[in-house]
Amino acid sequence: MKETKTASASPEARAAMHEMMAAFEAFKGANDARLDEIEKKASADALLEEKVARIDQAVAQAQARMDRALSESRRPMLGGEPPVVVAAPEAKAAWDGYMKSGASHGLELKAGLSSASNSAGYVVPPETERAIERRLMAGSPMREIATVRTVGSGVFRKPVSTAGVTAGWVAETAARPETDPATLALLEFSSADLYACPAATQSLLDDALIDLDEWLAAEVEDAFAAQETAAFVNGDGVNKPKGFLAYATATEGTQTWGQIGTVASGAAGAFASSNPSDRLIDLIYAPKAQYRPNGRFVMNRRTVSAVRKFKDADGNYIWSPATRPGETASLLGYPVTEIETMPDVAANSLSIAFGDFARGYLIVDRAGVRVLRDPYSAKPYVLFYTTKRVGGGVQNFDAIKLMKFAAS
């Protein structure tokens, strides 16, 4: 069987992991001293508080370096060894000619479908589209945890059952009364244009050692990933995906279909002053049992910094660093995904999410990426107006729960 754990063998990832674990041990010692000071004097020394904050920042930086090293190890290199020369299919050869010189013979032209748009572009070959998708998967945290579906239309419609078929018990010879049918609803996920406009020099395009597919994918990766992630979390659904924080919410147990349940943190704009980890446990057990095995926490790094200081009733830290490259840090035994567009802790903020995001959130990719070559607008550079259609939204409102930073 082919070995796929190449990321775990990365020297950079191993070094960052050891650095993070050492920093976390130092953090625990300093934080324990801070807590002892608070118990004895009702407040901690300012220098000790500063030391804890400094070490906590070092832990976060080491975690970020390890994540970056693992992400880089999954991405194909743009240069290095000369590529193996193979007989390219006609479509791929035509695409390379278009990228290098603008020759469009043999390419499929896609014009804007909107009557208000005159934009046009050429459909990239499957190799280029796969390269872009690979890089987006490595660069976008939501794509790593949600379900991603490729569709052929602008709107993906998914029927769901909001109330299942009822059943009943009867005797062997008794009449079978009719049961209530299932209640169905139709979810619609519209795709919107996501675009970027990378630039290159003609000498770069003429370089035989450059893989133009990977170059284009690398250039649009950061721009696409940043915009996507922000939309998957907070997007309003207007010309962009709808983020899971943009849906209506209600206190857990009172929500109806279409609303996401919330658990209060126990204090307005903060964690509860005593036993704050208890509310995190409440959040874990808010989803039904079938959603917990693949559950995970989602929050930004500043919220991670806050929960990193929490202990359980036995005095053990509830946050644990990754013990091997390729793994993620965990909170109360569940993995933590850091997404910077999650809101900071504030009054009534929804700063922590927990659930099975693969079952709860759906990302819709419209098949086909368009590229329009523009050698005129920024001479001597050649611009590549690249467009991809993406949508997304919650597909299962029971699978995701949120912590609301409020007293109740």
Coordinates of N, CA and C in Angstrom, one line a residue, residues 139-143 194 222-237 240-246 339-343 361:
G139 N -5.1 25.1 2.0 CA -5.0 26.4 2.5 C -6.2 26.9 3.2
S140 N -7.4 26.2 3.0 CA -8.6 26.7 3.6 C -9.0 25.7 4.8
P141 N -9.0 26.2 6.0 CA -9.4 25.2 7.1 C -10.8 24.7 7.0
M142 N -11.8 25.5 6.5 CA -13.1 25.0 6.4 C -13.2 23.9 5.3
R143 N -12.5 23.9 4.3 CA -12.5 22.8 3.3 C -12.0 21.5 3.9
L194 N -16.0 33.9 -7.4 CA -14.8 34.2 -6.7 C -13.7 34.4 -7.6
D222 N -3.9 31.9 -1.9 CA -4.1 32.7 -0.7 C -5.3 33.6 -0.9
A223 N -5.5 34.2 -2.0 CA -6.6 35.1 -2.2 C -7.9 34.4 -2.1
F224 N -8.0 33.2 -2.8 CA -9.2 32.4 -2.8 C -9.5 31.9 -1.4
A225 N -8.5 31.3 -0.7 CA -8.7 30.7 0.6 C -9.1 31.7 1.6
A226 N -8.5 32.9 1.6 CA -8.9 34.0 2.6 C -10.4 34.4 2.4
Q227 N -10.8 34.7 1.1 CA -12.1 35.1 0.9 C -13.1 34.0 1.2
E228 N -12.8 32.7 0.8 CA -13.7 31.6 1.1 C -13.9 31.4 2.6
T229 N -12.8 31.4 3.3 CA -12.9 31.1 4.7 C -13.8 32.2 5.4
A230 N -13.6 33.4 5.1 CA -14.4 34.5 5.7 C -15.9 34.3 5.4
A231 N -16.2 33.9 4.1 CA -17.6 33.7 3.7 C -18.2 32.5 4.4
F232 N -17.4 31.4 4.5 CA -17.9 30.2 5.1 C -18.3 30.4 6.6
V233 N -17.7 31.3 7.2 CA -17.9 31.6 8.6 C -19.0 32.7 8.8
N234 N -18.8 33.8 8.1 CA -19.6 35.0 8.4 C -20.4 35.5 7.2
G235 N -20.3 34.9 6.0 CA -20.9 35.4 4.8 C -22.4 35.5 4.9
D236 N -23.0 36.5 4.3 CA -24.4 36.8 4.4 C -25.2 36.1 3.3
G237 N -24.6 35.4 2.4 CA -25.3 34.6 1.4 C -25.6 35.5 0.2
K240 N -22.2 35.5 -2.2 CA -21.1 34.7 -1.5 C -21.8 33.6 -0.8
P241 N -21.1 32.6 -0.3 CA -21.6 31.6 0.5 C -22.2 32.1 1.8
K242 N -23.1 31.4 2.4 CA -23.7 31.8 3.7 C -22.9 31.1 4.8
G243 N -22.3 31.9 5.7 CA -21.6 31.3 6.8 C -22.4 30.8 7.9
F244 N -21.9 29.8 8.7 CA -22.7 29.2 9.7 C -23.0 30.1 10.9
L245 N -22.3 31.2 11.0 CA -22.6 32.2 12.0 C -23.7 33.2 11.6
A246 N -24.1 33.1 10.3 CA -25.1 34.1 9.8 C -26.5 33.6 9.9
I339 N -9.6 29.2 13.1 CA -10.1 30.0 11.9 C -10.1 31.4 12.4
E340 N -9.3 32.2 11.8 CA -9.1 33.6 12.3 C -10.3 34.5 12.1
T341 N -11.2 34.1 11.2 CA -12.4 35.0 11.0 C -13.5 34.7 12.0
M342 N -13.3 33.7 12.9 CA -14.2 33.6 14.1 C -14.1 34.8 14.9
P343 N -15.2 35.3 15.5 CA -15.1 36.5 16.3 C -14.4 36.3 17.6
Y361 N -21.9 21.3 7.5 CA -21.7 22.4 6.5 C -21.3 21.8 5.1

